[in-house]
PDB file of C-alpha atoms in Angstrom:
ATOM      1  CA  UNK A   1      18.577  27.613  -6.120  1.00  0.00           C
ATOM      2  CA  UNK A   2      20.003  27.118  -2.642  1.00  0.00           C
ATOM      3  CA  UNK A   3      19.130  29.365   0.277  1.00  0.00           C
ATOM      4  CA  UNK A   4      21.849  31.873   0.086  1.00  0.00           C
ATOM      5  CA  UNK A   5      22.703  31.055  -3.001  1.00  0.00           C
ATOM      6  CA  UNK A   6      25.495  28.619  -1.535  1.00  0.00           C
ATOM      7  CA  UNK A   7      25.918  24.883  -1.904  1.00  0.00           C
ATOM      8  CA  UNK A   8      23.687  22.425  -0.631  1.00  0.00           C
ATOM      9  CA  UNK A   9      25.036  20.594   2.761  1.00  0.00           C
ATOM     10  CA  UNK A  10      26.074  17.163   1.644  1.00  0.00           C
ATOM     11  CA  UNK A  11      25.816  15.652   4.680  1.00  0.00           C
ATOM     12  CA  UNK A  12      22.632  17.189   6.418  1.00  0.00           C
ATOM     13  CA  UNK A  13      20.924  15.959   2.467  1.00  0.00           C
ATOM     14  CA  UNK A  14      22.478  12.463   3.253  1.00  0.00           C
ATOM     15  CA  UNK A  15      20.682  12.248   6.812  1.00  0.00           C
ATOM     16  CA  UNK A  16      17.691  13.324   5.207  1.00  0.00           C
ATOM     17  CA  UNK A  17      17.817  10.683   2.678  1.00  0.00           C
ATOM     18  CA  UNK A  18      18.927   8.041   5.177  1.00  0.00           C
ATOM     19  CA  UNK A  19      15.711   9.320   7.837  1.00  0.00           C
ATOM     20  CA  UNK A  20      13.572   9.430   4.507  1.00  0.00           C
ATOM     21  CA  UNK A  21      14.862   5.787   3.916  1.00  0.00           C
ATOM     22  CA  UNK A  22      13.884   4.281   7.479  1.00  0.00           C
ATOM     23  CA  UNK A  23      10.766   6.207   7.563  1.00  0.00           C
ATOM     24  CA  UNK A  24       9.541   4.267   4.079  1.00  0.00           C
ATOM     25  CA  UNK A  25      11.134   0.830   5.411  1.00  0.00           C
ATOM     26  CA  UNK A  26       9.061   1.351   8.446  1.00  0.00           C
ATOM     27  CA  UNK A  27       6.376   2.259   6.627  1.00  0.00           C
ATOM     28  CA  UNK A  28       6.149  -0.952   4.594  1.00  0.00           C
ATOM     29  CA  UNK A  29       6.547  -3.228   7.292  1.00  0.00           C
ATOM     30  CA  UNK A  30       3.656  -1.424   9.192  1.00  0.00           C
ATOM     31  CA  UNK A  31       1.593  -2.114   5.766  1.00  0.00           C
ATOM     32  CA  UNK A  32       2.598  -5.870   5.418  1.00  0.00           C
ATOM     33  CA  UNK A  33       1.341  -6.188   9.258  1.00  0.00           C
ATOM     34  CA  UNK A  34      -1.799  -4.710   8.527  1.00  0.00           C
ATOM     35  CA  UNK A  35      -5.197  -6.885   7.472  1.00  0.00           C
ATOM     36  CA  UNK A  36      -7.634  -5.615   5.934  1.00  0.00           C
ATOM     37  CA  UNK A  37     -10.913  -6.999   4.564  1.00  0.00           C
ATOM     38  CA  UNK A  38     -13.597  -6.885   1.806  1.00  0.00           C
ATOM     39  CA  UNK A  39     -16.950  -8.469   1.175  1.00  0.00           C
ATOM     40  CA  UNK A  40     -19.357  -8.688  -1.035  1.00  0.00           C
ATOM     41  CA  UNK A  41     -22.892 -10.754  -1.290  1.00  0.00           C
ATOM     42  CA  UNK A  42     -23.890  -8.928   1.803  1.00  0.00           C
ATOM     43  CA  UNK A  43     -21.087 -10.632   3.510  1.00  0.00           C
ATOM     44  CA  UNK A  44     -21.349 -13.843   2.099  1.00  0.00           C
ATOM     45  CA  UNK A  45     -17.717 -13.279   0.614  1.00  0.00           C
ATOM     46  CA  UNK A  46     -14.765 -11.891   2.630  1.00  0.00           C
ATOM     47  CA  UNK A  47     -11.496 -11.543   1.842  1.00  0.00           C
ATOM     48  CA  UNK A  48      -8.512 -10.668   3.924  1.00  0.00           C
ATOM     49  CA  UNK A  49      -5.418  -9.176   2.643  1.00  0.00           C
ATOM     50  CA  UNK A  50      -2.119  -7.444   3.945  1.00  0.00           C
ATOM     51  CA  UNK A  51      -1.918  -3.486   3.391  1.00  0.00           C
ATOM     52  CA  UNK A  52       0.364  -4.383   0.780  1.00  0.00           C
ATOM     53  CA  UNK A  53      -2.053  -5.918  -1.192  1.00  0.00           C
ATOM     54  CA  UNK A  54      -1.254  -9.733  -0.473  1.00  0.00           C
ATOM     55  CA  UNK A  55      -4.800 -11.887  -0.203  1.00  0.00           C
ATOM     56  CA  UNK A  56      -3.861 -13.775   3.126  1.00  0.00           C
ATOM     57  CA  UNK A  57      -7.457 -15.351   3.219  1.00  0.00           C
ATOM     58  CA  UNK A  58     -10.985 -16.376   1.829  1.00  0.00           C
ATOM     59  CA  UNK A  59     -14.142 -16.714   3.563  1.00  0.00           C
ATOM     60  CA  UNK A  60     -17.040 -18.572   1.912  1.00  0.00           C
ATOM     61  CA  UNK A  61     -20.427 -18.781   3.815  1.00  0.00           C
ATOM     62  CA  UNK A  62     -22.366 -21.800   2.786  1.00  0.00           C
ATOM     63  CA  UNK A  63     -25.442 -19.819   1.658  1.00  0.00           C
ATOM     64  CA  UNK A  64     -23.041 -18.403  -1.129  1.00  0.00           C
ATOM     65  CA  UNK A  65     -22.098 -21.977  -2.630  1.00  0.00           C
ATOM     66  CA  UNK A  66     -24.735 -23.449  -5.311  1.00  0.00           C
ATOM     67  CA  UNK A  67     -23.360 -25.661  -7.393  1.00  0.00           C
ATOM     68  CA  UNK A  68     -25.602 -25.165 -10.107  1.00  0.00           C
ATOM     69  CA  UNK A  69     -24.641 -21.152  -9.695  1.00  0.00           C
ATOM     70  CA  UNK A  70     -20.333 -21.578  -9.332  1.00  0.00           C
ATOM     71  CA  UNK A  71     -20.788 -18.149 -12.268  1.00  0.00           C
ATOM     72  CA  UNK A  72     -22.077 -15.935  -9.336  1.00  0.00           C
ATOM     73  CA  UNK A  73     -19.913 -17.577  -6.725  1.00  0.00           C
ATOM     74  CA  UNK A  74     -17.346 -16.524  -8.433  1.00  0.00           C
ATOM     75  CA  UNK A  75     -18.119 -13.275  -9.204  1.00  0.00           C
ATOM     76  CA  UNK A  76     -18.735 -12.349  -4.993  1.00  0.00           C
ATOM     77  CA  UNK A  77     -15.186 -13.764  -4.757  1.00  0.00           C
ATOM     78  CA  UNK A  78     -13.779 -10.900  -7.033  1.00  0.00           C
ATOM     79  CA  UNK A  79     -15.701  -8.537  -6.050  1.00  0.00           C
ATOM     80  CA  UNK A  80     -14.803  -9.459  -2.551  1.00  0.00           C
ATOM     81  CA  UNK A  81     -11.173  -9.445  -3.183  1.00  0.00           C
ATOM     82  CA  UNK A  82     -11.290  -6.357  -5.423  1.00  0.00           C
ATOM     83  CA  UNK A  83     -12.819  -4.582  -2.259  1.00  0.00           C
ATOM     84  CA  UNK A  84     -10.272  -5.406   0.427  1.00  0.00           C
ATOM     85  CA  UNK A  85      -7.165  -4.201  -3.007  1.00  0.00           C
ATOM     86  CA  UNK A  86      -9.192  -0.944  -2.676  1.00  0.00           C
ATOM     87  CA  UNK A  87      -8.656  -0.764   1.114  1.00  0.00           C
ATOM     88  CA  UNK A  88      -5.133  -1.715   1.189  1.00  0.00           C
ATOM     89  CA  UNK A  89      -4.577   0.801  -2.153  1.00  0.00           C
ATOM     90  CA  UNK A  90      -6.037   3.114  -0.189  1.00  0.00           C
ATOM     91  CA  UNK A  91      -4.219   2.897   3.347  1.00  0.00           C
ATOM     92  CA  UNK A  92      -0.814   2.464   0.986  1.00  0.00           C
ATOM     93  CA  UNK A  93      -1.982   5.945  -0.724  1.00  0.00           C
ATOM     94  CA  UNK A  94      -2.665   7.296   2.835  1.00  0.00           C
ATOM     95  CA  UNK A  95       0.777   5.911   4.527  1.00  0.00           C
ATOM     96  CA  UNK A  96       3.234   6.309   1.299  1.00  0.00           C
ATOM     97  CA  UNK A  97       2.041   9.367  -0.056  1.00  0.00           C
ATOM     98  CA  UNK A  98       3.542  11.630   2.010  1.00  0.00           C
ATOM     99  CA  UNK A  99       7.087   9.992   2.492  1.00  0.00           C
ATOM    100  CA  UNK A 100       7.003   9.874  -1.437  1.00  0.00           C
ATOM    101  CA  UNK A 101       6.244  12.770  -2.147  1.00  0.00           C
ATOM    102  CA  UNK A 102       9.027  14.260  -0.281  1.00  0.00           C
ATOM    103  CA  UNK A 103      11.173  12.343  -2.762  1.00  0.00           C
ATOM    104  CA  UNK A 104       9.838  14.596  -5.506  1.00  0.00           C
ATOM    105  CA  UNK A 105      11.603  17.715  -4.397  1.00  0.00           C
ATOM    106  CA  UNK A 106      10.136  21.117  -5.973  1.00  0.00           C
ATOM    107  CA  UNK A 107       7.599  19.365  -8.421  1.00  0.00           C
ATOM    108  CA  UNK A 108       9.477  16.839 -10.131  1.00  0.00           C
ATOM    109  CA  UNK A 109      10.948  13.192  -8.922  1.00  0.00           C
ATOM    110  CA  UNK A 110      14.841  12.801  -8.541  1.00  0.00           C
ATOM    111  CA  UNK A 111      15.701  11.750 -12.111  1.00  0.00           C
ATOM    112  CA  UNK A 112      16.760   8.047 -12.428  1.00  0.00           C
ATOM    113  CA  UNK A 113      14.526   7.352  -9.693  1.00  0.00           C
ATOM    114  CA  UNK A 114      11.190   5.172 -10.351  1.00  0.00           C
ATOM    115  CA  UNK A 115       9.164   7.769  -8.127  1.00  0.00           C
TER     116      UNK A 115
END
């Protein structure tokens, strides 16, 4: 299983785990910094939300409010904020993915783990 067929260096996995460890901390932090935004209604609608996925803000243009229409209003809202989740899913998928996926080992996760 090992190269060798000896044991596995403790200490040199521990280092790894501890590197792997900063790396994702460092990672998430970079993601919580990061704004992204979505729109819909041809920008009537924008939302702005961290690259963790936390809305941070709402832009309404006046054009998009008709009080006799609050169905449609609120339908560019979700699809505005839908829009900037997909970013931010997407950068998380494009940062993460490769610092958790080293996690998995040879094709499986490390058992008691959630990833």
């Amino acid at each position: 299983m090992f190269p060798g067929g000896g044991q596995p260096n403790m200490q040199q996995l521990l280092k790894q785990a501890q590197k792997m460890q900063q790396d994702l901390a460092q990672a998430q932090q970079e993601l919580a910094a990061t704004r992204l935004t979505g729109s819909a209604g041809g920008g009537l609608v924008e939302a702005t939300v961290s690259g963790s996925g936390e809305l941070l803000a709402l832009t309404i243009a006046p054009a998009a409010v008709d009080p006799d229409d609050t169905e449609t209003l609120a339908d560019l809202v979700l699809a505005a904020v839908r829009d900037a989740n997909a970013a931010a899913q997407k950068l998380q998928a494009d940062r993460m993915g490769p610092l958790t996926q080293g996690l998995g080992g040879m094709g499986g996760g490390i058992p008691g783990l959630p990833f």
